[in-house]
Short mmCIF file of C-alpha atoms and ligand atoms in Angstrom, two decimals:
data_model
loop_
_atom_site.label_atom_id
_atom_site.label_comp_id
_atom_site.label_asym_id
_atom_site.label_seq_id
_atom_site.Cartn_x
_atom_site.Cartn_y
_atom_site.Cartn_z
CA UNK L 8 -3.74 39.14 -35.94
CA UNK L 9 -6.81 37.07 -35.94
CA UNK L 10 -9.16 37.09 -38.62
CA UNK L 11 -13.03 37.05 -38.06
CA UNK L 12 -14.01 35.51 -41.41
CA UNK L 13 -13.98 32.20 -39.66
CA UNK L 14 -16.64 33.19 -36.97
CA UNK L 15 -18.96 34.64 -39.68
CA UNK L 16 -18.28 31.40 -41.93
CA UNK L 17 -18.92 28.75 -39.13
CA UNK L 18 -19.98 30.34 -35.91
CA UNK L 19 -21.34 31.11 -33.47
CA UNK L 20 -20.72 27.63 -31.72
CA UNK L 21 -17.86 25.34 -31.95
CA UNK L 22 -17.52 22.09 -30.23
CA UNK L 23 -14.03 21.01 -29.30
CA UNK L 24 -13.96 17.15 -28.11
CA UNK L 25 -10.98 16.65 -25.98
CA UNK L 26 -10.26 20.26 -25.05
CA UNK L 27 -8.93 20.42 -21.53
CA UNK L 28 -5.07 20.84 -22.17
CA UNK L 29 -2.54 20.27 -25.19
CA UNK L 30 -3.89 20.73 -28.68
CA UNK L 31 -7.40 20.54 -27.91
CA UNK L 32 -6.97 23.45 -25.42
CA UNK L 33 -4.97 25.41 -28.11
CA UNK L 34 -8.00 24.92 -30.22
CA UNK L 35 -10.43 26.23 -27.83
CA UNK L 36 -8.11 29.34 -27.34
CA UNK L 37 -7.62 29.93 -30.80
CA UNK L 38 -11.57 29.81 -31.21
CA UNK L 39 -12.21 31.90 -28.42
CA UNK L 40 -9.91 34.60 -29.64
CA UNK L 41 -12.18 34.70 -33.04
CA UNK L 42 -15.13 35.05 -31.01
CA UNK L 43 -16.76 31.43 -30.94
CA UNK L 44 -18.99 30.29 -28.25
CA UNK L 45 -17.79 27.12 -27.12
CA UNK L 46 -18.73 23.75 -26.05
CA UNK L 47 -15.82 21.92 -24.41
CA UNK L 48 -15.64 18.13 -23.66
CA UNK L 49 -13.20 16.15 -21.88
CA UNK L 50 -13.04 13.37 -18.91
CA UNK L 51 -11.46 15.20 -16.08
CA UNK L 52 -14.39 17.50 -14.61
CA UNK L 53 -12.07 19.89 -12.51
CA UNK L 54 -9.33 20.31 -15.07
CA UNK L 55 -11.78 21.26 -17.64
CA UNK L 56 -13.62 23.57 -15.50
CA UNK L 57 -10.68 25.54 -14.39
CA UNK L 58 -9.33 25.75 -18.08
CA UNK L 59 -12.81 27.10 -18.97
CA UNK L 60 -12.81 29.62 -16.07
CA UNK L 61 -9.24 30.91 -17.30
CA UNK L 62 -10.81 31.08 -20.94
CA UNK L 63 -13.60 33.12 -19.72
CA UNK L 64 -11.37 35.41 -17.82
CA UNK L 65 -9.50 36.14 -21.03
CA UNK L 66 -11.91 36.18 -23.62
CA UNK L 67 -15.74 37.50 -23.43
CA UNK L 68 -17.23 34.27 -25.01
CA UNK L 69 -19.78 31.82 -23.52
CA UNK L 70 -18.52 28.52 -22.86
CA UNK L 71 -20.22 25.31 -21.74
CA UNK L 72 -18.30 22.18 -20.68
CA UNK L 73 -19.25 18.51 -20.29
CA UNK L 74 -17.15 16.09 -18.47
CA UNK L 75 -17.51 12.86 -20.60
CA UNK L 76 -15.68 10.22 -21.91
CA UNK L 77 -15.80 10.13 -25.56
CA UNK L 78 -15.94 6.24 -25.70
CA UNK L 79 -19.34 6.69 -24.23
CA UNK L 80 -21.35 8.02 -27.25
CA UNK L 81 -24.52 7.82 -25.78
CA UNK L 82 -23.61 10.33 -23.03
CA UNK L 83 -21.95 12.61 -25.94
CA UNK L 84 -25.20 12.29 -27.83
CA UNK L 85 -27.21 13.45 -24.81
CA UNK L 86 -25.21 16.16 -24.32
CA UNK L 87 -25.16 17.43 -27.73
CA UNK L 88 -28.90 16.84 -28.07
CA UNK L 89 -29.73 18.81 -25.23
CA UNK L 90 -27.57 22.05 -26.54
CA UNK L 91 -29.82 24.79 -27.49
CA UNK L 92 -26.92 26.03 -29.66
CA UNK L 93 -26.21 24.73 -33.14
CA UNK L 94 -22.67 23.37 -33.78
CA UNK L 95 -21.18 25.03 -36.52
CA UNK L 96 -17.84 24.01 -36.12
CA UNK L 97 -16.74 20.52 -34.79
CA UNK L 98 -12.98 19.83 -33.88
CA UNK L 99 -12.58 16.24 -32.79
CA UNK L 100 -9.18 16.38 -31.16
CA UNK L 101 -9.18 13.39 -28.63
CA UNK L 102 -7.52 10.26 -29.01
CA UNK L 103 -6.42 7.03 -27.31
CA UNK L 104 -2.94 6.28 -28.17
CA UNK L 105 -1.19 3.61 -26.41
CA UNK L 106 2.23 2.69 -27.06
CA UNK L 107 3.47 -0.87 -27.22
CA UNK L 108 3.69 -3.83 -29.38
CA UNK L 109 -0.19 -4.93 -30.89
CA UNK L 110 0.54 -8.14 -29.01
CA UNK L 111 0.74 -6.79 -25.76
CA UNK L 112 -2.37 -4.48 -26.08
CA UNK L 113 -5.19 -5.76 -24.01
CA UNK L 114 -8.62 -6.57 -25.94
CA UNK L 115 -10.32 -3.82 -23.95
CA UNK L 116 -7.61 -1.18 -24.83
CA UNK L 117 -8.06 -2.08 -28.22
CA UNK L 118 -11.90 -1.58 -28.22
CA UNK L 119 -11.15 1.87 -26.38
CA UNK L 120 -9.08 2.82 -29.32
CA UNK L 121 -11.69 2.22 -31.82
CA UNK L 122 -14.35 3.91 -29.49
CA UNK L 123 -12.53 6.71 -29.17
CA UNK L 124 -10.53 7.30 -32.47
CA UNK L 125 -12.92 5.76 -34.98
CA UNK L 126 -16.65 5.62 -33.49
CA UNK L 127 -16.41 8.97 -31.64
CA UNK L 128 -15.49 11.16 -34.59
CA UNK L 129 -17.58 9.05 -37.06
CA UNK L 130 -20.83 9.41 -34.98
CA UNK L 131 -20.07 12.80 -33.39
CA UNK L 132 -19.85 14.28 -37.28
CA UNK L 133 -22.80 12.51 -38.37
CA UNK L 134 -24.61 14.18 -35.28
CA UNK L 135 -23.69 17.76 -35.94
CA UNK L 136 -24.29 17.52 -39.79
CA UNK L 137 -28.12 17.65 -40.01
CA UNK L 138 -28.03 21.29 -38.52
CA UNK L 139 -24.95 22.07 -40.51
CA UNK L 140 -26.86 21.19 -43.63
CA UNK L 141 -29.86 22.96 -42.81
CA UNK L 142 -27.83 25.98 -42.42
CA UNK L 143 -25.89 25.63 -45.45
CA UNK L 144 -22.70 26.02 -43.54
CA UNK L 145 -20.32 24.55 -41.09
CA UNK L 146 -16.88 23.03 -40.38
CA UNK L 147 -15.46 19.74 -39.37
CA UNK L 148 -11.68 19.13 -38.24
CA UNK L 149 -10.53 15.79 -37.55
CA UNK L 150 -7.13 14.74 -36.10
CA UNK L 151 -5.03 12.69 -38.04
CA UNK L 152 -1.30 11.94 -37.86
CA UNK L 153 1.75 11.29 -39.79
CA UNK L 154 1.80 8.04 -37.99
CA UNK L 155 -1.42 7.22 -39.91
CA UNK L 156 0.41 7.63 -43.50
CA UNK L 157 2.09 4.48 -43.08
CA UNK L 158 2.33 1.28 -40.73
CA UNK L 159 3.75 2.51 -37.47
CA UNK L 160 5.16 -0.29 -35.11
CA UNK L 161 4.41 0.02 -31.43
CA UNK L 162 1.62 2.23 -32.54
CA UNK L 163 -0.11 -0.15 -34.78
CA UNK L 164 -3.85 0.01 -33.88
CA UNK L 165 -3.64 4.21 -33.17
CA UNK L 166 -1.94 4.75 -36.49
CA UNK L 167 -4.37 2.61 -38.37
CA UNK L 168 -7.33 4.72 -36.68
CA UNK L 169 -5.69 7.95 -37.83
CA UNK L 170 -5.63 6.83 -41.40
CA UNK L 171 -9.18 5.99 -40.96
CA UNK L 172 -9.89 9.71 -40.15
CA UNK L 173 -7.77 10.92 -43.05
CA UNK L 174 -9.68 8.67 -45.31
CA UNK L 175 -13.08 9.81 -43.77
CA UNK L 176 -12.26 13.48 -44.16
CA UNK L 177 -11.14 13.05 -48.15
CA UNK L 178 -14.80 11.63 -48.90
CA UNK L 179 -16.58 14.01 -46.42
CA UNK L 180 -14.74 16.94 -48.18
CA UNK L 181 -15.98 16.11 -51.55
CA UNK L 182 -19.49 15.01 -50.32
CA UNK L 183 -19.98 18.01 -48.28
CA UNK L 184 -18.38 21.08 -49.87
CA UNK L 185 -21.48 21.41 -52.35
CA UNK L 186 -23.57 21.90 -49.12
CA UNK L 187 -21.32 24.57 -48.00
CA UNK L 188 -19.52 22.41 -45.36
CA UNK L 189 -15.94 22.19 -45.21
CA UNK L 190 -14.01 19.29 -43.49
CA UNK L 191 -10.24 18.65 -42.99
CA UNK L 192 -7.91 15.93 -41.43
CA UNK L 193 -5.25 17.39 -39.91
CA UNK L 194 -2.20 14.97 -40.30
CA UNK L 195 0.15 16.22 -37.48
CA UNK L 196 3.63 15.46 -36.93
CA UNK L 197 4.98 15.84 -33.43
CA UNK L 198 3.23 18.36 -30.93
CA UNK L 199 4.51 19.26 -27.61
CA UNK L 200 1.22 18.20 -25.86
CA UNK L 201 1.22 16.45 -22.29
CA UNK L 202 0.30 13.31 -24.34
CA UNK L 203 3.38 13.62 -26.54
CA UNK L 204 5.78 14.40 -23.56
CA UNK L 205 4.46 11.32 -21.84
CA UNK L 206 5.27 9.10 -24.90
CA UNK L 207 8.50 10.45 -26.19
CA UNK L 208 11.88 10.87 -24.76
CA UNK L 209 12.99 13.31 -27.33
CA UNK L 210 11.93 16.18 -29.41
CA UNK L 211 11.38 14.81 -33.10
CA UNK L 212 12.39 17.11 -35.96
CA UNK L 213 9.41 19.71 -36.97
CA UNK L 214 7.92 19.43 -33.63
CA UNK L 215 5.36 22.01 -33.19
CA UNK L 216 3.62 23.80 -30.25
CA UNK L 217 -0.15 23.05 -29.80
CA UNK L 218 -0.57 26.59 -30.61
CA UNK L 219 0.98 26.41 -33.77
CA UNK L 220 -0.50 23.33 -34.84
CA UNK L 221 -4.09 24.40 -33.98
CA UNK L 222 -3.58 27.86 -35.96
CA UNK L 223 -2.24 26.14 -39.04
CA UNK L 224 -4.87 23.71 -39.34
CA UNK L 225 -7.86 26.31 -38.43
CA UNK L 226 -6.25 28.45 -41.19
CA UNK L 227 -6.10 25.34 -43.72
CA UNK L 228 -9.91 24.44 -43.05
CA UNK L 229 -11.65 24.71 -46.34
CA UNK L 230 -8.63 24.80 -48.56
CA UNK L 231 -8.38 20.90 -48.80
CA UNK L 232 -9.28 17.51 -47.25
CA UNK L 233 -5.79 16.78 -45.53
CA UNK L 234 -3.58 18.95 -44.18
CA UNK L 235 0.10 18.59 -42.93
CA UNK L 236 1.02 21.33 -40.35
CA UNK L 237 4.74 22.51 -40.43
CA UNK L 238 7.06 22.39 -43.52
CA UNK L 239 9.22 19.55 -41.97
CA UNK L 240 6.19 17.38 -41.50
CA UNK L 241 5.20 18.23 -45.14
CA UNK L 242 8.55 16.95 -46.34
CA UNK L 243 8.34 13.96 -44.12
CA UNK L 244 5.02 12.95 -45.53
CA UNK L 245 6.25 13.52 -49.17
CA UNK L 246 9.01 11.09 -48.49
N1 NAP G 20 0.95 15.01 -29.50
C1 NAP G 20 1.54 14.63 -30.74
O1 NAP G 20 2.51 14.74 -30.99
C2 NAP G 20 0.26 14.34 -31.84
C3 NAP G 20 1.01 14.03 -33.42
C4 NAP G 20 0.20 13.77 -34.20
C5 NAP G 20 -1.38 13.73 -34.03
N2 NAP G 20 -1.88 14.04 -32.74
C6 NAP G 20 -3.13 14.21 -32.61
O2 NAP G 20 -3.65 15.24 -32.04
C7 NAP G 20 -4.70 14.70 -31.30
C8 NAP G 20 -4.26 15.48 -29.58
O3 NAP G 20 -3.39 14.52 -29.48
P1 NAP G 20 -2.68 14.40 -27.76
O4 NAP G 20 -2.64 13.18 -27.13
O5 NAP G 20 -1.61 15.31 -27.93
O6 NAP G 20 -3.88 15.16 -26.75
P2 NAP G 20 -3.86 16.37 -26.18
O7 NAP G 20 -4.58 17.44 -27.13
O8 NAP G 20 -2.78 16.89 -25.49
O9 NAP G 20 -5.11 16.23 -25.13
C9 NAP G 20 -6.05 15.28 -25.14
C10 NAP G 20 -7.36 16.12 -24.52
O10 NAP G 20 -8.26 15.08 -24.86
C11 NAP G 20 -8.99 14.91 -23.56
N3 NAP G 20 -9.33 13.42 -23.91
C12 NAP G 20 -8.48 12.54 -23.80
N4 NAP G 20 -9.26 11.26 -24.17
C13 NAP G 20 -10.49 11.66 -24.07
C14 NAP G 20 -11.72 10.67 -23.86
N5 NAP G 20 -11.73 9.51 -23.94
N6 NAP G 20 -12.84 11.52 -23.61
C15 NAP G 20 -12.83 12.84 -23.65
N7 NAP G 20 -11.71 13.64 -23.79
C16 NAP G 20 -10.48 12.93 -23.92
C17 NAP G 20 -7.97 15.36 -22.45
O11 NAP G 20 -8.66 15.40 -21.42
P3 NAP G 20 -9.10 14.15 -20.55
O12 NAP G 20 -7.72 13.51 -19.92
O13 NAP G 20 -9.57 15.02 -19.00
O14 NAP G 20 -9.98 13.51 -21.01
C18 NAP G 20 -7.29 16.19 -23.12
O15 NAP G 20 -8.02 17.33 -22.94
C19 NAP G 20 -5.07 13.43 -31.01
O16 NAP G 20 -5.96 13.23 -32.09
C20 NAP G 20 -3.78 13.11 -31.51
O17 NAP G 20 -3.75 11.57 -32.50
C21 NAP G 20 -0.96 14.45 -31.58
#
């Protein structure tokens, strides 16, 4: 059963950055079910448009798509600035997560990790804020990871950027709460997304479906700055 409270609190528009499959698509579905109008971003145009068409067929919501690389912030800014809609809810889902020893990861790839995982959420949140402040309401969801709660070998740079997102959310939660804006970092454990399946051989304990991770995170928005979806993952973070 879906509550309509979120739509009144943050709607009518939500932007999901990294939205054509996996967790990003699950966020889009969860928000469409709640009646949000959607702006969906991802790089692969055909995949994104096919997903948006499927969503329009199931839910009577307006959906705008933009095929863009989140590493290219100027392009993202051009799209967002041209949007007539005021973004009431921003979900920054995409991440660049190459697996391997730090010494083997090329400089270009390291810069890309920073552009997508750090610069993207930082600048997109800043870009969306003035309208949220004006409306005295809004929500920002940043995807962090359990990998960002400690040093993670073979994911060193990615894990460090996930830690950045959690720390950013903690401060923004405090700064923006009095202005009516909720911020959350979702410190997810393993989620069965195409990205996870491509990087892992086996299912880790506490693995969630994208739908479970998205629903739990959205329900936690407004209740605290950092959230760990799933009981086993909460325990893992504690220990
Ligand atoms: N999966 C896990 O087990 C897990 C665990 C903990 C935390 N997380 C976090 O959860 C989030 C989602 O994880 P995931 O890797 O599993 O991804 P996902 O949600 O399965 O998909 C990534 C989505 O983002 C888009 N995307 C990726 N890079 C992009 C870019 N540079 N510009 C625009 N769009 C981009 C992809 O489409 P295109 O390829 O077409 O661009 C796709 O739609 C990430 O922030 C990750 O750190 C995941």
